[in-house]
Short mmCIF file of C-alpha atoms in Angstrom, two decimals:
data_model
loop_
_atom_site.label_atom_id
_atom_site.label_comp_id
_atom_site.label_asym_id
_atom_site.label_seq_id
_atom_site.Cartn_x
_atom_site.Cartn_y
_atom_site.Cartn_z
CA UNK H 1 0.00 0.00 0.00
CA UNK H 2 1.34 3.00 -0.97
CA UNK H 3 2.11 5.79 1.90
CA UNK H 4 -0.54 8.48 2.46
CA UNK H 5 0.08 11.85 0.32
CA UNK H 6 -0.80 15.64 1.33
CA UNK H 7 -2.51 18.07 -1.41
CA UNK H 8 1.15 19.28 -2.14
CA UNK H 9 3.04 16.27 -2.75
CA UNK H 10 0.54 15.79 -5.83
CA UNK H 11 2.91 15.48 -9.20
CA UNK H 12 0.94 13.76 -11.33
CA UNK H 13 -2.55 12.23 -12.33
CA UNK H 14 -1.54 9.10 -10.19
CA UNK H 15 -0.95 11.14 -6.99
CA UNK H 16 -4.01 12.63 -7.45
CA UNK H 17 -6.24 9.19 -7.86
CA UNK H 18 -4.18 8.28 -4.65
CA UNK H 19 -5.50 11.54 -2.18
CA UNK H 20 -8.71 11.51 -3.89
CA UNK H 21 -9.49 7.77 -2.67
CA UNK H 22 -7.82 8.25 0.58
CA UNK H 23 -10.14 10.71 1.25
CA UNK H 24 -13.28 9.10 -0.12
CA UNK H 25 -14.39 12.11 -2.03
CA UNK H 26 -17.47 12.04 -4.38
CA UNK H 27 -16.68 15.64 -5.58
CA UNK H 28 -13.51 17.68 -6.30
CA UNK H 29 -13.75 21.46 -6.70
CA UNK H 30 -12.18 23.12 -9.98
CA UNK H 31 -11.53 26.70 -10.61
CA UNK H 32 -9.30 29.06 -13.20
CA UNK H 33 -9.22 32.73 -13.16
CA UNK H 34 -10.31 35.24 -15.44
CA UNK H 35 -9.26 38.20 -16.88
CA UNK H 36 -10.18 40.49 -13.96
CA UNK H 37 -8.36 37.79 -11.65
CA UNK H 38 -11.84 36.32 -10.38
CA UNK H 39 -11.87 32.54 -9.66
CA UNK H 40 -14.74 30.78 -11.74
CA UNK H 41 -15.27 27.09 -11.21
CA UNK H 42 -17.40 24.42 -9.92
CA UNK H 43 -17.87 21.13 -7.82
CA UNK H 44 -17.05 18.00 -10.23
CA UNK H 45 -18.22 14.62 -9.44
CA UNK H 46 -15.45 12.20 -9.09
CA UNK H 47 -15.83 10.15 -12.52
CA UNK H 48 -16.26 13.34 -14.11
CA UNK H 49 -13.30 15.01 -12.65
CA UNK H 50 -10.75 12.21 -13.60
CA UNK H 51 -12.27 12.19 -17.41
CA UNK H 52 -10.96 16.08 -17.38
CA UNK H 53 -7.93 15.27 -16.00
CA UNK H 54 -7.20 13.07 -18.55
CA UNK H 55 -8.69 14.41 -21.50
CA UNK H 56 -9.84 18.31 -20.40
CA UNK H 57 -12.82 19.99 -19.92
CA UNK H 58 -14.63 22.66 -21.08
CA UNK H 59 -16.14 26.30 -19.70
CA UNK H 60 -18.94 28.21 -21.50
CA UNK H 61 -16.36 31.12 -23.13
CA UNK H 62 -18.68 33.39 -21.90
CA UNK H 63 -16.07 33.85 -19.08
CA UNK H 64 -13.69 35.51 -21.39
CA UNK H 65 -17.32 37.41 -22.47
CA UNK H 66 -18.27 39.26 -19.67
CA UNK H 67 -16.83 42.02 -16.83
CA UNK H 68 -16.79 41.49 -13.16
CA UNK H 69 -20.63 41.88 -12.81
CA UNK H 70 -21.53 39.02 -15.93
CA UNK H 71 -22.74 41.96 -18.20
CA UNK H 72 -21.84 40.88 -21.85
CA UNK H 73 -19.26 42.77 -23.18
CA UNK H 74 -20.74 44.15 -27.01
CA UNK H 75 -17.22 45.72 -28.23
CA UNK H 76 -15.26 42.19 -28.69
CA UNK H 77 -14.70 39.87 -31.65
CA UNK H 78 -13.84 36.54 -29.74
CA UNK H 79 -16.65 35.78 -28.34
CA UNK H 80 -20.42 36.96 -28.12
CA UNK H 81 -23.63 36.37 -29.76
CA UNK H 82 -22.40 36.70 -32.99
CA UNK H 83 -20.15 33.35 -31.71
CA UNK H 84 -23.01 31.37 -29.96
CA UNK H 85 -20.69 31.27 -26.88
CA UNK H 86 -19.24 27.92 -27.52
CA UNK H 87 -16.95 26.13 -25.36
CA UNK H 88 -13.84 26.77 -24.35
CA UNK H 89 -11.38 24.31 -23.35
CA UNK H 90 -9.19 23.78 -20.01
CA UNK H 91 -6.37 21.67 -19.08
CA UNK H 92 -6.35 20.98 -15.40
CA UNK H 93 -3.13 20.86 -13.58
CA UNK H 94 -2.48 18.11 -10.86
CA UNK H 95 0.53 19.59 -9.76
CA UNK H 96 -1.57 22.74 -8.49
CA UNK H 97 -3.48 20.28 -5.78
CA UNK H 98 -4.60 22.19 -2.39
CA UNK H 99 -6.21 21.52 0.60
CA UNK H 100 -9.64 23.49 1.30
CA UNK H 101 -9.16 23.49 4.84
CA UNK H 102 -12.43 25.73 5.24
CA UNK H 103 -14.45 22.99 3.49
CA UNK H 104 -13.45 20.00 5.75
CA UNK H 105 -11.30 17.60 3.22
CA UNK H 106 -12.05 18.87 0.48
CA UNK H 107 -9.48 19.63 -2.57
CA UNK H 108 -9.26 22.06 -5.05
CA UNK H 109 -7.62 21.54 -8.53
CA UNK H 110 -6.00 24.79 -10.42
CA UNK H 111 -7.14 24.92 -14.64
CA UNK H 112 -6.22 26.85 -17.26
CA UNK H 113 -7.43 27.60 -21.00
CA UNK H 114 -6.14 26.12 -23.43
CA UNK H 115 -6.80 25.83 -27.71
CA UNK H 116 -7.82 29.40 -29.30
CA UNK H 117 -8.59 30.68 -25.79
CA UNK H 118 -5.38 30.26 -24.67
CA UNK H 119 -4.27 33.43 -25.86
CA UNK H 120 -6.40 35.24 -23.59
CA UNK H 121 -5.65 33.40 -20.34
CA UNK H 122 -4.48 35.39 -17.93
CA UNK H 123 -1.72 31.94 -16.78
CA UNK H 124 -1.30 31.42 -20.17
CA UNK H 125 0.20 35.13 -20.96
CA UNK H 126 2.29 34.67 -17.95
CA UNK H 127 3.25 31.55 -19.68
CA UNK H 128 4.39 33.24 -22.69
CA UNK H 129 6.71 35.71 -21.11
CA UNK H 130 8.13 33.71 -18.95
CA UNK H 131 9.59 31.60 -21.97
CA UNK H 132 11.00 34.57 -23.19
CA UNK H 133 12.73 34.21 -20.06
CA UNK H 134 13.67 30.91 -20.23
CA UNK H 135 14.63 31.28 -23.59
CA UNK H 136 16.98 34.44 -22.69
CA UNK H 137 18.82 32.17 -19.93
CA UNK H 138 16.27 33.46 -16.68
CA UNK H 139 14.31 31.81 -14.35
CA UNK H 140 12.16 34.83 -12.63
CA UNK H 141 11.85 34.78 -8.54
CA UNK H 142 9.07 36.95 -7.64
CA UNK H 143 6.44 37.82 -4.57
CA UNK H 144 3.51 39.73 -3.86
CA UNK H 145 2.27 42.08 -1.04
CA UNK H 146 -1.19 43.38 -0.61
CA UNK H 147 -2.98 45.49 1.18
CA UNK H 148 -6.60 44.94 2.18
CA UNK H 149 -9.22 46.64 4.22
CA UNK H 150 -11.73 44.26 6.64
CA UNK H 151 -15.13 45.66 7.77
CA UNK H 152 -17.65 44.23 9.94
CA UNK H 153 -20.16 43.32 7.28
CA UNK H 154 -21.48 41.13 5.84
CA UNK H 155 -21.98 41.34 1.64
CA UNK H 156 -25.95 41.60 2.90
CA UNK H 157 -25.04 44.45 4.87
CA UNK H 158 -23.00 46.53 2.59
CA UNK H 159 -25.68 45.89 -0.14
CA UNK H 160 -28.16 47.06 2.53
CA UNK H 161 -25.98 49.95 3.13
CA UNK H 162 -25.46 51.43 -0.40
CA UNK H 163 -21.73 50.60 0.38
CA UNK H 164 -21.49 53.69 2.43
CA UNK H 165 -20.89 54.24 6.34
CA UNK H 166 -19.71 51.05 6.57
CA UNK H 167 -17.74 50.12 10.16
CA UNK H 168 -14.09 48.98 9.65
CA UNK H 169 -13.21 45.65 11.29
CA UNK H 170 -10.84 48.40 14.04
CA UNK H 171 -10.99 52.01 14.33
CA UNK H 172 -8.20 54.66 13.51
CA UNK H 173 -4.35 54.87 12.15
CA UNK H 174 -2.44 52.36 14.05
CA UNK H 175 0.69 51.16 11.30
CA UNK H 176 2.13 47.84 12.57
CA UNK H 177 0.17 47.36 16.18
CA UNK H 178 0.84 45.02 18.46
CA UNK H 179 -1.67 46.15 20.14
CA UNK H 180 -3.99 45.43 17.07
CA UNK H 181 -2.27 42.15 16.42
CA UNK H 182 -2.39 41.03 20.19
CA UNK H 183 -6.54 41.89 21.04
CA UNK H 184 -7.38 40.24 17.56
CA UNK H 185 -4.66 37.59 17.37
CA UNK H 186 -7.36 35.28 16.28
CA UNK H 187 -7.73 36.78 13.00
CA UNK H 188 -4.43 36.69 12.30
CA UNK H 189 -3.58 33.46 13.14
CA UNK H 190 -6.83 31.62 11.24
CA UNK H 191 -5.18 34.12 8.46
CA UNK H 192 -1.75 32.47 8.92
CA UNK H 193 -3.06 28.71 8.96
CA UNK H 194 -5.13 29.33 6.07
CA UNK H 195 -2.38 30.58 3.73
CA UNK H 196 0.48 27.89 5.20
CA UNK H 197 -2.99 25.09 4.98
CA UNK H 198 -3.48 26.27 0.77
CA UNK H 199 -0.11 26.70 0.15
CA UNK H 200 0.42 30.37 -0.31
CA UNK H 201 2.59 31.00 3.03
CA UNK H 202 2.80 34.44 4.20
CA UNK H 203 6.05 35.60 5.80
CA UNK H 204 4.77 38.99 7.14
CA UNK H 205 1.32 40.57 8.61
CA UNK H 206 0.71 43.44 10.01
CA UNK H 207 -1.47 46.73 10.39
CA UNK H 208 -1.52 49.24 8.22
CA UNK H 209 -2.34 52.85 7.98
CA UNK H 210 -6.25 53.06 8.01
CA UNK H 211 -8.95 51.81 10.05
CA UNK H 212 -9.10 47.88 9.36
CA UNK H 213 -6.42 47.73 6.75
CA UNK H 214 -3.65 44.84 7.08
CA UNK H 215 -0.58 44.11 4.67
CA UNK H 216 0.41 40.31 4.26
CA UNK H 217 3.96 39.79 2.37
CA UNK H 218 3.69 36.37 0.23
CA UNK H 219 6.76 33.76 0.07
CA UNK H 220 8.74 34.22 -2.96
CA UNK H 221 8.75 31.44 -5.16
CA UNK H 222 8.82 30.85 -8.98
CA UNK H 223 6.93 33.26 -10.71
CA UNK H 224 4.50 30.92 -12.01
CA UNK H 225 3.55 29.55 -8.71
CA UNK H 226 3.81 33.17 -6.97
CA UNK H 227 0.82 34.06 -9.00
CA UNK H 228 -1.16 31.26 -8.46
CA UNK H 229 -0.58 32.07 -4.62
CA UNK H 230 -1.32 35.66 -5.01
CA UNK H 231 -4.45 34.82 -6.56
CA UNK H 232 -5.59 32.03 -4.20
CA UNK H 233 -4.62 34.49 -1.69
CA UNK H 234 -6.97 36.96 -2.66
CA UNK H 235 -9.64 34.52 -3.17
CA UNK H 236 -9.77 32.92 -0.37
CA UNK H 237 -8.69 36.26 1.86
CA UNK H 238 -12.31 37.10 0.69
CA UNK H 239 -13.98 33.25 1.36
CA UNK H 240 -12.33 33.36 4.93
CA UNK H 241 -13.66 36.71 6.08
CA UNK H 242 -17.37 36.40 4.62
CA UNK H 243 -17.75 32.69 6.47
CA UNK H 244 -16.91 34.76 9.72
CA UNK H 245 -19.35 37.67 9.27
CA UNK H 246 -16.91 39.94 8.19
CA UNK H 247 -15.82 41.30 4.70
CA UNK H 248 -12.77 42.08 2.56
CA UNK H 249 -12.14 44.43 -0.09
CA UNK H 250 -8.89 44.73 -2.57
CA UNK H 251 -10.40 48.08 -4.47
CA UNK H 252 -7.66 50.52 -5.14
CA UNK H 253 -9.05 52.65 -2.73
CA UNK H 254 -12.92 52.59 -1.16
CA UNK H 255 -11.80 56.20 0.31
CA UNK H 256 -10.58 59.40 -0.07
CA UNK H 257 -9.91 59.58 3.36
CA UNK H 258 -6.97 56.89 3.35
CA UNK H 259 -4.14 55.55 1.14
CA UNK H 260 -4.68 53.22 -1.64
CA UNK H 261 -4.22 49.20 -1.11
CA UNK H 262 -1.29 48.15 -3.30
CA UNK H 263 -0.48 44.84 -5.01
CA UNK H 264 3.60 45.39 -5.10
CA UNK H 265 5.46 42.61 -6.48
CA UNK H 266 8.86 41.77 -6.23
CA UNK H 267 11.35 40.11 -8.35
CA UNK H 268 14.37 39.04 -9.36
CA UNK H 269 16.43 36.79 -12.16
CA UNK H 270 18.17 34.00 -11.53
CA UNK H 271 20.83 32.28 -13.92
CA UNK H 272 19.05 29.19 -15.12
CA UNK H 273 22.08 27.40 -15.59
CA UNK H 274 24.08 28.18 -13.11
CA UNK H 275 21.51 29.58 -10.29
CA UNK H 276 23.51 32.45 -9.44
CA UNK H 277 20.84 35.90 -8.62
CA UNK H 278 21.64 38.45 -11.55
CA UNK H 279 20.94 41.44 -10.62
CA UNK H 280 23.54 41.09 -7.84
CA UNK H 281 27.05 42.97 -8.54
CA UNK H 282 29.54 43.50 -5.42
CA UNK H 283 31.65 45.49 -7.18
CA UNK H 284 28.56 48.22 -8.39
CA UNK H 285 26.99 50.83 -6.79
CA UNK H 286 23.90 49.50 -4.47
CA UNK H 287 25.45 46.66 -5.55
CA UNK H 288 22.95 46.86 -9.06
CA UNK H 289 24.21 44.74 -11.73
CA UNK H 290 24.40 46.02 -15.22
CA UNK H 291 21.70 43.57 -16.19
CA UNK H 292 19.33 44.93 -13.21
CA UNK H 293 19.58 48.46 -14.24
CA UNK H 294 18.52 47.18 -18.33
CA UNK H 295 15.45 45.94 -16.88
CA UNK H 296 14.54 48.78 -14.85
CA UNK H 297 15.30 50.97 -17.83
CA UNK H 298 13.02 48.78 -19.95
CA UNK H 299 10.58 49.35 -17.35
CA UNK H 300 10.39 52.70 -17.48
CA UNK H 301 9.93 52.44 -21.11
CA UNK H 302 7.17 50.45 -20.93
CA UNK H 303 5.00 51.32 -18.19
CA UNK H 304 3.01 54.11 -19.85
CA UNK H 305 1.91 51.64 -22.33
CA UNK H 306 1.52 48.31 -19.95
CA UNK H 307 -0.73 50.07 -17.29
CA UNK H 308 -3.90 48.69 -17.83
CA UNK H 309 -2.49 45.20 -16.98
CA UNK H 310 -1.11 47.24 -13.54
CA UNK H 311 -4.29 49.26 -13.19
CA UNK H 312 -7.10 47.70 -14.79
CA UNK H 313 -10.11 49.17 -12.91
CA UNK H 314 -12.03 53.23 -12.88
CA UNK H 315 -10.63 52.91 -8.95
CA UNK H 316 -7.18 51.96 -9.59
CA UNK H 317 -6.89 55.32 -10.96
CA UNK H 318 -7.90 57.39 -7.71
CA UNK H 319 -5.43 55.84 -6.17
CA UNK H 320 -2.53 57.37 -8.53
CA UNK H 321 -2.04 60.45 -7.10
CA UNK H 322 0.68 62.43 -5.03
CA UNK H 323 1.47 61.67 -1.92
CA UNK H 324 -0.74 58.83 -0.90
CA UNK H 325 2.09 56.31 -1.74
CA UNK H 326 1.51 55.20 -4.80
CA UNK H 327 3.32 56.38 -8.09
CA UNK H 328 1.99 59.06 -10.90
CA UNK H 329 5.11 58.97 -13.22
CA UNK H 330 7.54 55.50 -14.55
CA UNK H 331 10.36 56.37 -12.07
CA UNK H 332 12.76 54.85 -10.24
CA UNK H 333 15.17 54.53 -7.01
CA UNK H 334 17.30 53.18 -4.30
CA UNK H 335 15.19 52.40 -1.68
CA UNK H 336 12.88 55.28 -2.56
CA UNK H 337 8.68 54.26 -1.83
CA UNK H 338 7.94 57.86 -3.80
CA UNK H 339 8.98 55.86 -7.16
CA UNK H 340 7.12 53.60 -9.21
CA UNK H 341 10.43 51.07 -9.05
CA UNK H 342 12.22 50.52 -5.95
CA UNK H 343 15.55 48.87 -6.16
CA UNK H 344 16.65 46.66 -3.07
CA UNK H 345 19.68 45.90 -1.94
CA UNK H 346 20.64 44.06 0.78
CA UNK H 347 22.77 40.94 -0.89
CA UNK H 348 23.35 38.39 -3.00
CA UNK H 349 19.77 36.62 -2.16
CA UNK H 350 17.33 39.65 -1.69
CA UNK H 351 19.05 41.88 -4.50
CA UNK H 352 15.29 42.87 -6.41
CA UNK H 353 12.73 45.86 -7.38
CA UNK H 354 10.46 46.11 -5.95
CA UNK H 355 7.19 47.53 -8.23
CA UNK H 356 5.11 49.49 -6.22
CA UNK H 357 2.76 50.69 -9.47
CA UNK H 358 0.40 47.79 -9.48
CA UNK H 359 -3.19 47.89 -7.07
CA UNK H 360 -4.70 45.56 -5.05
CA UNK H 361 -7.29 45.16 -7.78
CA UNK H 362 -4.85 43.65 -10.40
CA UNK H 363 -4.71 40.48 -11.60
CA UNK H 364 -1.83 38.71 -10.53
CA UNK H 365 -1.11 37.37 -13.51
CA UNK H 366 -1.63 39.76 -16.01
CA UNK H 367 0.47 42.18 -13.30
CA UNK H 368 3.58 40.01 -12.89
CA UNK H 369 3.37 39.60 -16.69
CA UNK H 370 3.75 42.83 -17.89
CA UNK H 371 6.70 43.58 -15.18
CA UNK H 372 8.21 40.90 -17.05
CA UNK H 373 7.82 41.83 -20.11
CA UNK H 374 8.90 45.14 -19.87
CA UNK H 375 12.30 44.24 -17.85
CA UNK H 376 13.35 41.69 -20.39
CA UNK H 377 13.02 44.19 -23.33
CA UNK H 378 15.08 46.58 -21.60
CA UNK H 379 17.80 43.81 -20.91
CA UNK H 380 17.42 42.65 -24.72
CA UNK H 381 17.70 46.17 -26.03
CA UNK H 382 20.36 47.33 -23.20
CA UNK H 383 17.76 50.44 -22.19
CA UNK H 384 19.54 53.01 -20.00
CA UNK H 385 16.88 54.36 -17.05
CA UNK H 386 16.86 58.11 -16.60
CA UNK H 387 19.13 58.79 -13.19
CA UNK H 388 17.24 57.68 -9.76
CA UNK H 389 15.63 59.49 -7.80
CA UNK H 390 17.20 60.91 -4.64
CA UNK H 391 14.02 62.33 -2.45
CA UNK H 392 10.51 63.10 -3.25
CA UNK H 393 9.82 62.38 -6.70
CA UNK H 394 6.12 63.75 -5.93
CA UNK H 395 8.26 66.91 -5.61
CA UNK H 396 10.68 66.29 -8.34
CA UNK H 397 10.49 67.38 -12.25
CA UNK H 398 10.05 64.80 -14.52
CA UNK H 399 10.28 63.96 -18.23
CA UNK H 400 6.81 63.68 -20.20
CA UNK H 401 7.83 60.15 -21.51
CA UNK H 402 7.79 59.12 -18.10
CA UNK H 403 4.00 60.34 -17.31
CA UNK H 404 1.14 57.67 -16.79
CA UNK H 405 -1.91 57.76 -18.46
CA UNK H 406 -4.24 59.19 -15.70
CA UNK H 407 -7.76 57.24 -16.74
CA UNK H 408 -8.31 53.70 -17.47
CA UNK H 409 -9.30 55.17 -21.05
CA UNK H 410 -6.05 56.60 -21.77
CA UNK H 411 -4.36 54.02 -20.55
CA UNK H 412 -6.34 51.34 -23.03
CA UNK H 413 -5.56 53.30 -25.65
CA UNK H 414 -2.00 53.63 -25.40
CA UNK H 415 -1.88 49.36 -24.59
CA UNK H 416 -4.44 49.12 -27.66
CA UNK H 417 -2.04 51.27 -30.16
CA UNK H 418 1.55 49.72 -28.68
CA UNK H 419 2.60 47.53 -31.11
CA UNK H 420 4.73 46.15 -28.18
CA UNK H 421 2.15 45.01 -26.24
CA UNK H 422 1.27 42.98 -29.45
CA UNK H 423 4.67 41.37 -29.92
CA UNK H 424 4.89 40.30 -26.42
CA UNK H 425 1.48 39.41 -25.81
CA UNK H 426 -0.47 38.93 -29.01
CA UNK H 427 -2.91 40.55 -31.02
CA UNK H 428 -5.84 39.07 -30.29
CA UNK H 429 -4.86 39.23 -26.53
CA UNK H 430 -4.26 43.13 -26.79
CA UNK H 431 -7.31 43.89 -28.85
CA UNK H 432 -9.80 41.64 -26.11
CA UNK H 433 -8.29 43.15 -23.09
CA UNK H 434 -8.22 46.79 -24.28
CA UNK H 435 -11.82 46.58 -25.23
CA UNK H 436 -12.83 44.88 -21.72
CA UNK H 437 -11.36 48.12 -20.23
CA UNK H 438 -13.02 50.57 -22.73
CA UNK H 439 -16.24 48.67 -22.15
CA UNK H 440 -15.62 49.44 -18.53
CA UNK H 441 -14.83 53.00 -18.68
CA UNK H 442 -18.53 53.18 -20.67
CA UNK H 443 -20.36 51.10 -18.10
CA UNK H 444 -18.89 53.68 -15.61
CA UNK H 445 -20.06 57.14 -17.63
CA UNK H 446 -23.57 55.42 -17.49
CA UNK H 447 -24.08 56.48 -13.72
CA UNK H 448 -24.73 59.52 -12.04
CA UNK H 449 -22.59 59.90 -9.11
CA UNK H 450 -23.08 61.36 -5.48
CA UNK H 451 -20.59 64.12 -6.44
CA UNK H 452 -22.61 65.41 -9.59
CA UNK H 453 -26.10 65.45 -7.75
CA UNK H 454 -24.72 67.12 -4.62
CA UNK H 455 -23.22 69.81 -6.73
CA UNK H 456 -25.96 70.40 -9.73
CA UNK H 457 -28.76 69.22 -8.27
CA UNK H 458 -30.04 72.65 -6.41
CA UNK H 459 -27.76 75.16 -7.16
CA UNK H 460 -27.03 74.90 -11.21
#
């Protein structure tokens, strides 16, 4: 008899057959994510499951069809009722086997899409660059941090509410609280089990500024898996605090009165062949190798015309502003939090950048891919940056080139007309996603908001 196996000791179609007849299980749980980062998926009975292991499954493509709210998009050529909304298929991956520890023994199985719709998966873009990678000599380290706000509601509650004057899980600034931490250790640690139980380990949580706002750092890893674990995390971040009467949001920012929630990420190369960490030079200054500072020029290159895959909502753009910790312009600097790029030192093992452009609200994927992307052209083409910042850059001039597009419009237009974009990611990949963001931006000019009625209404 062969020795009991754990969700993450699953390789292979066999190991999988093994757990799921240890545990007696009559249904397995399947999910991918979209191109907003959502999870879609469904319960699979056991015969079923194993059939799509083998030979794949399917999902209505309406998921590539619709925005966050399953309103049709009427702007795109892939799919729609001029298609029928036929089937897309999905490979499911064994090897991305986790416990559902808030669903007694239950498992969960990772997919992604595969066929024509693979080149608008979110994994499979990530894919994509990363060969590049691989094929330039890299393997890519990276991690996420995010920043997320709990409230004591329930999504009954807000609903009931309008979304407004709802009560933060604590009251007040308090950045990095013990006393926070100690009174509602509880949270923390059910936080902490869940993410070491589903395989996306955190290796710091704390308070933040803002009333009910916490910051968990995720353990780097291949960049691959890192965004799978930064989008389980924010999944089931979201699954944890609704089954306990409480609520979490990963908007940009749900107020004007506090700072944006980020989605950082940080990364670094590593020699494939010989696993040495290049961006690591003793002999340079901050200790930046010459390839580090190609791919932070490449960056800076590349950002004005990558943002919507950093910044994809209306929201993420109210949180771009001066002074609120979050980047306006593609800038960079040692150690600096005022610039969109923030090289590390520190040695051989933690030499990275950190990108502090991205939102809570991106998808992990698309997020980590375009960071990518943009570093590797730099090192391909050998793109100088512009010299780092030294201070404020809030308070600093700097070059138009290096200005972001200030409105999710702008910024689908420049991605739309980069040609880029379209070498790195595709055509038909560039075309879908800058139309799901123009189809947003019109879904948005469709409402009236609070500020417009409380200024017109009576006295225009």
């Amino acid at each position: 008899m062969a020795d009991p196996i754990t969700a993450r000791q699953v390789a292979n179609r066999q190991d999988l057959a093994q757990l799921v007849k240890e545990r007696e299980l009559s249904h397995i749980k399947v999910g991918l994510f979209d191109l907003d980062g959502l999870m879609r998926g469904k319960y699979m009975s056991r015969d079923k499951f194993f059939k799509a292991v083998d030979s794949g499954f399917s999902f209505c493509d309406v998921i590539l069809g619709w925005d966050i709210k399953d309103q049709l998009y009427d702007n795109v050529s892939y799919t729609g009722w001029h298609t029928g909304y036929p089937d897309a298929a999905v490979e499911l991956l064994p090897n991305t086997c986790r416990e559902l520890p808030l669903e007694d023994n239950m498992l969960l199985i990772l997919g992604q899409l595969t066929g024509r719709a693979e080149a608008l998966c979110p994994r499979g873009l990530l894919r994509r660059v990363l060969q590049t990678a691989d094929d330039m000599g890299y393997q890519v380290k990276a991690a996420f941090e995010y920043e997320f706000f709990l409230f004591d509601e329930t999504p009954d509650s807000a609903h009931e509410k309008g979304f407004r004057q709802l009560k933060p899980a604590t009251p007040d600034y308090f950045g990095y609280s013990i006393l926070r931490n100690s009174v509602h250790a509880q949270w923390y640690h059910e936080i902490l089990n869940l993410a070491e139980s589903m395989d996306f380990p955190i290796e710091g949580l704390h308070t933040e500024t803002g009333p009910g706002v916490l910051e968990a750092a995720l353990s780097v890893d291949d960049a691959l898996n890192a965004a799978d674990k930064a989008a389980l995390f924010k999944t089931f971040i979201k699954v944890w605090a609704q089954k306990n009467q409480r609520m979490a949001t990963f908007m940009a920012k749900w107020s004007n009165e506090y700072p944006g929630q980020s989605g950082h990420i940080h990364l670094s190369l590593v020699d494939k062949n010989t696993g040495q960490p290049v961006f690591y030079a003793a002999d340079q200054k901050h200790t930046m190798s010459e390839v580090q500072r190609y791919f932070i020029g490449g960056l800076q290159q590349q950002l004005p015309e990558f943002l919507p895959l950093l910044a994809p909502t209306i929201n993420s753009y109210r949180r771009l502003i001066p002074g609120f910790w979050a980047p306006t312009h593609a800038t960079w600097g040692f150690e600096n939090r005022t610039t969109a790029i923030r090289v590390i030192s520190g040695g051989e093992q933690s030499q990275r950048l950190e990108m502090r452009l991205g939102a809570a609200d991106a998808n992990p994927y698309l997020a980590l891919a375009a960071t990518i992307a943009g570093g590797l052209l730099g090192v391909r083409s050998a793109a100088e940056p512009s010299p780092a910042i030294v201070g404020n850059a809030y308070d600093t001039t700097i070059p138009e080139e290096q200005a972001l597009p200030a409105t999710l419009w702008e910024a689908a237009q420049r991605f739309r007309q980069s040609s880029v974009a379209r070498d790195y990611f595709g055509t038909a990949f560039v075309e879908h996603f800058a139309a799901s963001r123009e189809w947003e931006v019109r879904e948005f000019q469709k409402h009236i908001t609070d500020w417009e009625l409380e200024r017109y209404f009576e006295i225009i």
